[in-house]
CSV table of C-alpha atoms and ligand atoms in Angstrom, one decimal:
chain,number,residue,atom,x,y,z
A,242,MET,CA,0.0,-0.1,0.0
A,243,ILE,CA,1.4,3.4,-1.1
A,244,LYS,CA,1.3,5.7,2.2
A,245,ILE,CA,1.8,9.4,2.1
A,246,ASN,CA,4.2,11.6,4.1
A,247,GLU,CA,1.5,12.4,6.9
A,248,ASN,CA,3.6,15.6,7.7
A,249,PHE,CA,1.9,17.2,4.7
A,250,LEU,CA,-1.5,16.8,6.6
A,251,LYS,CA,-0.3,18.9,9.4
A,252,LEU,CA,0.0,22.0,7.0
A,253,LYS,CA,-2.4,24.7,8.0
A,254,SER,CA,-4.0,25.6,4.7
A,255,SER,CA,-3.4,29.0,3.8
A,256,TYR,CA,-6.7,30.8,3.6
A,257,LEU,CA,-5.2,34.1,3.3
A,258,PHE,CA,-5.1,34.7,-0.4
A,259,ALA,CA,-8.3,32.7,-1.1
A,260,ASP,CA,-10.1,34.7,1.6
A,261,ILE,CA,-8.8,38.0,0.1
A,262,ALA,CA,-9.8,37.0,-3.4
A,263,LYS,CA,-13.5,36.1,-2.2
A,264,ARG,CA,-14.0,39.5,-0.4
A,265,ILE,CA,-12.6,41.3,-3.5
A,266,GLU,CA,-15.1,39.3,-5.7
A,267,LYS,CA,-18.0,40.3,-3.6
A,268,PHE,CA,-17.0,43.9,-3.5
A,269,GLN,CA,-16.9,43.9,-7.3
A,270,ASN,CA,-20.2,42.2,-7.5
A,271,ASP,CA,-21.7,44.8,-5.3
A,272,ASN,CA,-19.9,47.8,-6.8
A,273,PRO,CA,-19.5,46.8,-10.4
A,274,ASP,CA,-18.4,50.3,-11.5
A,275,LYS,CA,-15.8,50.9,-8.6
A,276,GLU,CA,-12.2,50.5,-9.7
A,277,ILE,CA,-9.9,48.8,-7.1
A,278,ILE,CA,-6.1,49.5,-6.6
A,279,LYS,CA,-4.0,46.6,-5.4
A,280,LEU,CA,-1.5,47.5,-2.8
A,281,GLY,CA,-1.1,43.9,-1.6
A,282,ILE,CA,1.1,42.5,-4.0
A,283,GLY,CA,4.7,41.0,-3.2
A,284,ASP,CA,5.5,41.1,-6.8
A,285,VAL,CA,7.3,43.7,-8.9
A,286,THR,CA,5.6,45.7,-11.5
A,287,LEU,CA,8.4,47.4,-13.5
A,288,PRO,CA,9.7,45.5,-16.5
A,289,LEU,CA,13.2,44.0,-16.8
A,290,PRO,CA,16.0,46.5,-16.8
A,291,PRO,CA,17.0,47.0,-20.7
A,292,ALA,CA,20.5,45.8,-20.0
A,293,CYS,CA,19.2,42.5,-18.9
A,294,VAL,CA,16.9,42.2,-21.9
A,295,LYS,CA,19.7,43.0,-24.2
A,296,ALA,CA,22.0,40.3,-22.6
A,297,MET,CA,19.2,37.8,-22.7
A,298,HIS,CA,18.6,38.4,-26.4
A,299,GLU,CA,22.4,38.3,-27.3
A,300,ALA,CA,22.4,34.8,-25.2
A,301,VAL,CA,19.5,33.3,-27.1
A,302,ASP,CA,21.3,34.3,-30.4
A,303,GLU,CA,24.5,32.5,-29.1
A,304,MET,CA,22.4,29.3,-28.5
A,305,ALA,CA,21.3,29.4,-32.0
A,306,ILE,CA,24.5,28.9,-33.4
A,307,SER,CA,26.6,25.6,-33.3
A,308,GLY,CA,29.9,27.4,-32.5
A,309,SER,CA,28.4,29.1,-29.4
A,310,PHE,CA,25.6,26.7,-28.4
A,311,LYS,CA,25.5,25.6,-24.9
A,312,GLY,CA,24.0,22.4,-23.2
A,313,TYR,CA,24.2,21.7,-19.6
A,314,GLY,CA,26.2,24.3,-17.7
A,315,PRO,CA,27.8,23.9,-14.3
A,316,GLU,CA,25.0,23.0,-11.7
A,317,GLN,CA,26.4,25.7,-9.4
A,318,GLY,CA,26.3,28.4,-12.0
A,319,TYR,CA,28.5,29.9,-14.7
A,320,ALA,CA,31.9,31.3,-13.4
A,321,PHE,CA,31.1,34.8,-15.1
A,322,LEU,CA,28.1,35.3,-12.9
A,323,ARG,CA,29.6,33.9,-9.6
A,324,GLU,CA,32.8,36.0,-9.9
A,325,ALA,CA,30.7,39.1,-10.5
A,326,ILE,CA,28.4,38.4,-7.6
A,327,ALA,CA,31.5,37.7,-5.2
A,328,ARG,CA,33.2,40.9,-6.4
A,329,GLU,CA,30.2,43.4,-6.5
A,330,ASP,CA,28.0,42.1,-3.8
A,331,PHE,CA,30.4,41.0,-1.2
A,332,GLN,CA,34.2,41.7,-1.7
A,333,SER,CA,33.3,45.5,-2.6
A,334,ARG,CA,31.6,45.8,0.8
A,335,GLY,CA,34.3,44.2,2.8
A,336,ALA,CA,32.9,40.5,3.0
A,337,SER,CA,35.5,38.0,1.7
A,338,ILE,CA,33.2,35.8,-0.2
A,339,GLU,CA,34.8,33.7,-3.0
A,340,PRO,CA,33.0,32.7,-6.3
A,341,ASP,CA,32.9,29.0,-5.3
A,342,GLU,CA,30.9,29.8,-2.2
A,343,ILE,CA,28.1,31.0,-4.4
A,344,PHE,CA,25.4,28.7,-5.7
A,345,ILE,CA,23.3,30.1,-8.6
A,346,SER,CA,19.6,28.7,-8.5
A,347,ASP,CA,16.2,29.4,-9.9
A,348,GLY,CA,14.8,31.2,-6.8
A,349,ALA,CA,15.3,32.1,-3.1
A,350,LYS,CA,12.1,30.5,-2.4
A,351,CYS,CA,13.3,27.1,-3.6
A,352,ASP,CA,16.6,27.5,-1.8
A,353,THR,CA,15.2,28.8,1.5
A,354,GLY,CA,12.8,25.8,1.3
A,355,ASN,CA,15.3,23.2,0.2
A,356,ILE,CA,18.1,24.0,2.6
A,357,GLN,CA,16.5,22.3,5.5
A,358,GLU,CA,16.9,18.9,4.0
A,359,ILE,CA,20.8,18.8,4.9
A,360,PHE,CA,19.9,19.0,8.6
A,361,ASP,CA,18.7,16.6,11.1
A,362,SER,CA,15.1,15.8,11.6
A,363,LYS,CA,15.4,16.6,15.3
A,364,THR,CA,16.8,20.1,14.6
A,365,VAL,CA,15.2,22.8,16.9
A,366,ILE,CA,14.0,25.6,14.8
A,367,ALA,CA,13.5,29.2,15.5
A,368,VAL,CA,11.4,31.3,13.2
A,369,PRO,CA,10.3,35.0,13.0
A,370,ASP,CA,6.6,35.9,13.7
A,371,PRO,CA,5.3,37.3,11.5
A,372,VAL,CA,7.1,35.3,8.8
A,373,TYR,CA,7.6,34.5,5.1
A,374,PRO,CA,5.6,31.2,5.2
A,375,VAL,CA,8.2,29.1,3.1
A,376,TYR,CA,10.3,28.8,6.3
A,377,VAL,CA,7.7,27.0,8.3
A,378,ASP,CA,5.8,24.9,5.8
A,379,THR,CA,9.0,23.3,4.5
A,380,ASN,CA,9.9,22.2,8.0
A,381,VAL,CA,6.3,21.0,8.5
A,382,MET,CA,6.7,18.8,5.5
A,383,ALA,CA,10.0,17.5,6.9
A,384,GLY,CA,8.3,16.5,10.2
A,385,ARG,CA,10.2,19.1,12.5
A,386,THR,CA,7.2,21.2,13.9
A,387,GLY,CA,4.7,19.2,15.7
A,388,GLU,CA,1.1,19.8,15.4
A,389,PHE,CA,-0.7,23.0,14.9
A,390,GLN,CA,-2.5,24.3,18.0
A,391,ASP,CA,-3.9,27.8,18.9
A,392,GLY,CA,-2.3,29.4,16.0
A,393,ARG,CA,1.2,27.9,16.3
A,394,TYR,CA,3.2,24.8,15.6
A,395,GLN,CA,4.1,23.3,19.0
A,396,GLY,CA,7.6,22.3,18.0
A,397,LEU,CA,8.9,25.6,16.7
A,398,VAL,CA,10.4,28.4,18.8
A,399,TYR,CA,8.8,31.7,17.5
A,400,LEU,CA,10.7,35.0,17.5
A,401,GLU,CA,8.3,37.5,18.2
A,402,SER,CA,8.7,40.9,16.2
A,403,THR,CA,6.5,43.4,17.8
A,404,ARG,CA,6.3,47.2,18.3
A,405,GLU,CA,8.0,46.8,21.8
A,406,ASN,CA,11.1,45.4,20.3
A,407,ASN,CA,11.0,47.5,17.3
A,408,PHE,CA,10.3,44.4,15.1
A,409,ILE,CA,13.7,42.8,16.0
A,410,PRO,CA,13.2,39.8,18.1
A,411,LYS,CA,15.0,39.0,21.3
A,412,LEU,CA,17.5,36.2,21.4
A,413,PRO,CA,15.9,32.8,22.2
A,414,GLU,CA,15.8,32.1,25.9
A,415,LYS,CA,16.9,28.5,25.4
A,416,PRO,CA,19.3,27.0,22.7
A,417,VAL,CA,18.0,26.5,19.2
A,418,ASP,CA,19.9,24.8,16.3
A,419,LEU,CA,18.7,26.6,13.3
A,420,ILE,CA,17.5,30.3,13.0
A,421,TYR,CA,15.6,31.9,10.1
A,422,LEU,CA,16.2,35.6,9.8
A,423,CYS,CA,15.1,37.9,7.0
A,424,TYR,CA,16.1,41.7,6.7
A,425,PRO,CA,14.8,43.9,5.3
A,426,ASN,CA,12.0,42.0,6.7
A,427,ASN,CA,9.1,40.7,4.7
A,428,PRO,CA,6.3,41.5,6.0
A,429,THR,CA,7.2,44.2,8.4
A,430,GLY,CA,9.8,46.2,6.4
A,431,ALA,CA,12.0,46.5,9.5
A,432,THR,CA,15.8,46.4,9.0
A,433,ILE,CA,18.5,45.3,11.5
A,434,THR,CA,21.7,47.1,12.6
A,435,LYS,CA,25.2,45.8,12.6
A,436,ASP,CA,25.2,45.7,16.4
A,437,GLN,CA,21.9,43.7,16.5
A,438,LEU,CA,23.2,41.3,13.8
A,439,THR,CA,26.3,40.9,15.7
A,440,GLN,CA,24.4,39.6,18.8
A,441,TRP,CA,22.7,36.8,16.6
A,442,VAL,CA,26.0,35.8,15.1
A,443,LYS,CA,27.4,35.6,18.7
A,444,PHE,CA,24.4,33.7,19.9
A,445,ALA,CA,24.9,31.2,16.9
A,446,LYS,CA,28.5,30.7,18.0
A,447,ASP,CA,27.8,30.3,21.6
A,448,ASN,CA,25.0,27.6,20.9
A,449,LYS,CA,26.7,25.9,17.8
A,450,ALA,CA,23.7,27.0,15.8
A,451,LEU,CA,23.3,28.2,12.2
A,452,ILE,CA,21.7,31.2,11.1
A,453,LEU,CA,19.7,31.1,7.6
A,454,TYR,CA,19.7,34.7,6.4
A,455,ASP,CA,17.3,35.7,3.7
A,456,ALA,CA,18.4,39.0,2.1
A,457,ALA,CA,16.0,39.0,-0.8
A,458,TYR,CA,15.4,42.7,-0.3
A,459,GLU,CA,19.0,43.9,0.4
A,460,ALA,CA,19.0,46.2,-2.6
A,461,PHE,CA,16.4,48.4,-1.0
A,462,VAL,CA,18.8,49.3,1.8
A,463,ARG,CA,19.7,53.0,1.3
A,464,ASP,CA,21.0,53.8,4.9
A,465,SER,CA,24.9,53.0,4.7
A,466,GLU,CA,24.8,52.0,8.3
A,467,ILE,CA,22.5,49.0,7.8
A,468,PRO,CA,24.1,45.7,6.7
A,469,ARG,CA,23.2,44.3,3.4
A,470,SER,CA,24.7,41.1,4.0
A,471,ILE,CA,25.3,39.0,7.2
A,472,TYR,CA,28.8,38.5,6.1
A,473,GLU,CA,29.5,42.1,6.9
A,474,ILE,CA,29.5,40.9,10.5
A,475,GLU,CA,32.8,39.5,11.6
A,476,GLY,CA,32.7,35.7,12.2
A,477,ALA,CA,29.5,35.3,10.4
A,478,LYS,CA,31.0,33.0,7.7
A,479,GLU,CA,31.2,30.1,10.3
A,480,VAL,CA,27.7,30.3,11.3
A,481,ALA,CA,25.4,31.8,8.4
A,482,ILE,CA,24.1,30.9,5.0
A,483,GLU,CA,22.8,33.8,3.0
A,484,PHE,CA,19.9,33.7,0.5
A,485,ARG,CA,19.8,36.4,-2.3
A,486,SER,CA,17.6,36.8,-5.4
A,487,PHE,CA,17.4,38.9,-8.5
A,488,SER,CA,13.5,38.8,-8.1
A,489,LYS,CA,12.9,42.0,-6.1
A,490,THR,CA,16.3,43.5,-7.1
A,491,ALA,CA,16.2,43.4,-10.8
A,492,GLY,CA,12.6,42.4,-11.5
A,493,PHE,CA,13.3,38.7,-12.1
A,494,THR,CA,10.2,37.3,-10.4
A,495,GLY,CA,9.1,35.9,-13.8
A,496,THR,CA,12.5,35.2,-15.2
A,497,ARG,CA,13.8,33.2,-12.2
A,498,CYS,CA,17.5,33.7,-10.9
A,499,ALA,CA,18.6,33.7,-7.4
A,500,PHE,CA,21.9,32.5,-5.4
A,501,THR,CA,22.8,31.0,-1.9
A,502,VAL,CA,25.9,31.8,-0.3
A,503,VAL,CA,27.4,28.8,1.7
A,504,PRO,CA,31.0,29.9,2.9
A,505,LYS,CA,33.6,27.1,3.2
A,506,GLU,CA,34.1,27.7,7.0
A,507,CYS,CA,30.3,27.4,7.5
A,508,ARG,CA,30.0,24.3,10.0
A,509,ALA,CA,27.3,22.0,11.5
A,510,TYR,CA,27.9,18.7,13.5
A,511,ASP,CA,27.4,15.0,12.9
A,512,SER,CA,25.9,12.8,15.7
A,513,GLN,CA,29.3,12.4,17.3
A,514,GLY,CA,29.6,16.3,17.6
A,515,LYS,CA,32.3,16.3,14.9
A,516,GLU,CA,32.4,19.3,12.7
A,517,VAL,CA,31.1,18.9,9.2
A,518,HIS,CA,31.4,21.6,6.5
A,519,VAL,CA,28.0,22.6,5.1
A,520,HIS,CA,29.5,23.7,1.8
A,521,SER,CA,30.1,20.1,0.7
A,522,LEU,CA,26.7,18.8,1.9
A,523,TRP,CA,24.9,21.6,0.0
A,524,ASN,CA,27.1,21.2,-3.1
A,525,ARG,CA,26.2,17.6,-3.1
A,526,ARG,CA,22.6,18.4,-2.6
A,527,HIS,CA,22.2,21.1,-5.3
A,528,SER,CA,24.2,19.2,-8.0
A,529,THR,CA,22.1,16.1,-7.4
A,530,LYS,CA,18.7,17.6,-7.6
A,531,PHE,CA,19.4,20.8,-9.6
A,532,ASN,CA,20.8,21.1,-13.1
A,533,GLY,CA,21.5,24.7,-13.4
A,534,VAL,CA,19.7,28.1,-14.4
A,535,SER,CA,19.6,28.5,-18.1
A,536,TYR,CA,22.4,30.3,-19.9
A,537,PRO,CA,20.4,33.3,-21.2
A,538,VAL,CA,19.0,33.8,-17.9
A,539,GLN,CA,22.3,33.8,-16.1
A,540,LYS,CA,23.6,36.2,-18.9
A,541,ALA,CA,20.7,38.7,-18.0
A,542,ALA,CA,21.5,38.4,-14.2
A,543,PHE,CA,25.2,39.1,-15.1
A,544,ALA,CA,24.1,42.3,-17.0
A,545,VAL,CA,22.7,43.6,-13.6
A,546,TYR,CA,26.5,44.2,-12.6
A,547,SER,CA,27.3,46.2,-15.8
A,548,PRO,CA,27.5,49.9,-15.5
A,549,GLU,CA,24.1,50.3,-17.3
A,550,GLY,CA,22.6,47.6,-15.3
A,551,LYS,CA,23.5,49.1,-12.2
A,552,THR,CA,22.1,52.4,-12.9
A,553,GLN,CA,18.8,51.0,-14.3
A,554,VAL,CA,18.4,48.5,-11.3
A,555,GLN,CA,19.0,51.6,-9.0
A,556,SER,CA,16.5,53.8,-10.8
A,557,ASN,CA,13.8,51.0,-10.4
A,558,ILE,CA,14.5,50.7,-6.8
A,559,ASP,CA,14.4,54.3,-6.4
A,560,TYR,CA,11.0,54.2,-8.0
A,561,TYR,CA,9.5,51.7,-5.6
A,562,LEU,CA,11.2,53.5,-2.6
A,563,GLY,CA,9.6,56.8,-3.9
A,564,ASN,CA,6.1,55.0,-3.5
A,565,ALA,CA,6.9,53.5,-0.3
A,566,ARG,CA,7.7,57.0,1.1
A,567,ILE,CA,4.4,58.4,0.1
A,568,ILE,CA,2.6,55.5,1.6
A,569,ARG,CA,4.4,55.6,4.9
A,570,GLU,CA,4.1,59.4,5.3
A,571,LYS,CA,0.5,59.5,4.3
A,572,MET,CA,-0.4,56.7,6.7
A,573,HIS,CA,1.6,58.4,9.4
A,574,ASP,CA,-0.1,61.7,8.8
A,575,LEU,CA,-3.4,60.1,9.1
A,576,GLY,CA,-2.2,59.0,12.6
A,577,PHE,CA,-1.2,55.3,12.0
A,578,ASP,CA,1.8,53.8,13.5
A,579,CYS,CA,4.1,52.5,10.6
A,580,THR,CA,7.3,50.7,10.2
A,581,GLY,CA,9.3,49.8,7.1
A,582,GLY,CA,9.0,51.7,3.9
A,583,GLU,CA,12.5,53.4,4.2
A,584,ASN,CA,14.9,50.7,3.3
A,585,SER,CA,12.0,48.3,2.1
A,586,PRO,CA,9.3,48.1,-0.3
A,587,TYR,CA,6.8,47.1,2.6
A,588,ILE,CA,5.0,49.4,5.2
A,589,TRP,CA,3.7,47.4,8.2
A,590,ILE,CA,0.8,49.4,9.6
A,591,ASN,CA,-1.1,49.2,12.9
A,592,GLY,CA,-4.5,49.4,12.1
A,593,LYS,CA,-5.8,49.9,15.6
A,594,LYS,CA,-8.3,47.3,15.2
A,595,ASP,CA,-8.3,43.6,14.0
A,596,SER,CA,-6.5,43.0,10.6
A,597,TRP,CA,-9.6,41.8,8.7
A,598,SER,CA,-11.7,44.9,9.8
A,599,PHE,CA,-9.2,47.3,8.6
A,600,PHE,CA,-8.7,45.1,5.3
A,601,ASP,CA,-12.6,45.5,5.0
A,602,ASP,CA,-12.6,49.2,5.7
A,603,LEU,CA,-9.9,49.8,3.0
A,604,LEU,CA,-11.7,47.8,0.6
A,605,ASN,CA,-15.3,49.0,1.0
A,606,LYS,CA,-14.7,52.5,1.6
A,607,ALA,CA,-11.7,53.2,-0.6
A,608,GLY,CA,-11.5,50.4,-3.0
A,609,ILE,CA,-7.8,49.6,-1.8
A,610,ILE,CA,-6.4,46.1,-1.5
A,611,CYS,CA,-3.8,45.4,1.3
A,612,THR,CA,-2.8,42.3,2.9
A,613,PRO,CA,-4.0,41.4,6.6
A,614,GLY,CA,-1.0,41.0,8.7
A,615,GLU,CA,-2.4,37.9,10.7
A,616,GLY,CA,-1.7,36.0,7.6
A,617,PHE,CA,1.9,36.1,8.4
A,618,GLY,CA,1.6,34.8,12.1
A,619,LEU,CA,-0.1,35.7,15.4
A,620,CYS,CA,2.1,38.8,16.0
A,621,GLY,CA,0.7,40.2,12.7
A,622,LYS,CA,-2.7,40.5,14.4
A,623,GLY,CA,-4.0,44.1,14.2
A,624,TYR,CA,-1.6,44.9,11.3
A,625,ILE,CA,-1.8,45.3,7.7
A,626,ARG,CA,1.0,45.2,5.0
A,627,ILE,CA,0.9,47.7,2.1
A,628,SER,CA,3.3,47.0,-0.7
A,629,ALA,CA,5.0,49.7,-2.7
A,630,PHE,CA,5.2,47.4,-5.9
A,631,ASN,CA,2.8,49.4,-8.0
A,632,ASN,CA,3.0,52.5,-10.2
A,633,LEU,CA,3.2,56.0,-8.8
A,634,GLU,CA,0.1,57.2,-10.3
A,635,ASN,CA,-1.9,54.4,-8.6
A,636,VAL,CA,-0.1,54.9,-5.3
A,637,GLU,CA,-1.0,58.5,-5.2
A,638,ARG,CA,-4.6,57.9,-6.1
A,639,ALA,CA,-4.9,55.3,-3.5
A,640,MET,CA,-3.6,57.4,-0.9
A,641,ASP,CA,-6.0,60.2,-1.8
A,642,ARG,CA,-8.8,57.6,-1.5
A,643,ILE,CA,-7.6,56.4,1.9
A,644,GLU,CA,-7.4,60.0,3.2
A,645,LYS,CA,-10.8,60.8,1.9
A,646,ALA,CA,-12.3,57.4,3.4
A,647,LEU,CA,-10.8,57.2,6.8
B,811,PLP,C1,10.3,37.4,-2.8
B,811,PLP,C2,11.0,36.8,-1.8
B,811,PLP,C3,12.0,35.9,-2.0
B,811,PLP,C4,12.4,35.7,-3.4
B,811,PLP,O1,12.0,34.6,-4.0
B,811,PLP,P1,12.4,34.1,-5.4
B,811,PLP,O2,12.0,32.6,-5.3
B,811,PLP,O3,13.9,34.3,-5.6
B,811,PLP,O4,11.6,34.8,-6.4
B,811,PLP,C5,12.7,35.2,-1.0
B,811,PLP,N1,12.4,35.7,0.3
B,811,PLP,C6,11.4,36.5,0.7
B,811,PLP,C7,11.2,36.9,2.1
B,811,PLP,C8,10.6,37.1,-0.3
B,811,PLP,O5,9.7,37.9,-0.1
């Protein structure tokens, strides 16, 4: 008899987006001539930078000719891209990451989801609350979380991000083995300082733990005091894996290219307590189950580091940050407590009532769609997330409507 992995039955179905869709449909049926503006989206809206499009076109032409055609590439990614990343994203910021510590992939979602496979099934896991759901659900599937009860998995350690701690959780009170952190944060938009991140690195060292650092939004950091990589912290190479993506940086959500950094010093332990290099485990896992990102896509990602590419990416991010500022200032002026939106595309807003009531107010009174915070965890209760991924005109109209309605 073929049996299933029963851990899948423990997954709490996410009603969030289905629920949002249902409410929108009802609103549109009741108000057929009212236009809605979506400020709930976690996806970019601007097209690919022209430098990337040009590079991709040229790479496709190379694939059309026998002299330059390419079959399978290296599973870890082409050297041209790994070298550019090491130089531009890390070495230039004082972090000594080498090209062979970088693994090119088709997404940070897959990488943050797949990485748990190389760790023990009894690993004690700490996750932020509110959280990007991938970290939790992939560990549920692997059987590390226990049952879901009263809004939480009983086997997880939750790192509460609240107004009281400025959305940077306290260090866990008891030892944990694996810690997920994400800065700039989705959904709160909060950023972490070097001092705060240094404490997490120290905690990981003291507890022989490992940090999984999701830096998918690092390109939105404009304040030079805020770290863009965990490897800007001394000693982090031993205790941290970092995830990056071209998705939010360069508009690759539909093109797919990302990378994971696993430094050679990064260590974990076998059942005898002997040190093992995580780099070789991940290399083995990655090259066994993944066959590389397509050549034209890696060429397009490489163009992000060209002079034109850098300028174009910067201007796209400036555009989103401009939207974020408008949203943050308007909501603040209307008397709402807001985080994020300064070095992040997300603004996390205390609605002063339950998330869904605030969502309904914005929808029914202003025709605006946001994301209810409680969809990201218990600590999201009472909050909504507004996203800056939209065009400026829509953002301005949306803010006018909210001002008139509330
Ligand atoms: C969007 C996002 C990613 C990027 O995922 P891709 O699979 O690379 O598109 C990773 N982490 C977080 C928190 C995100 O919001």
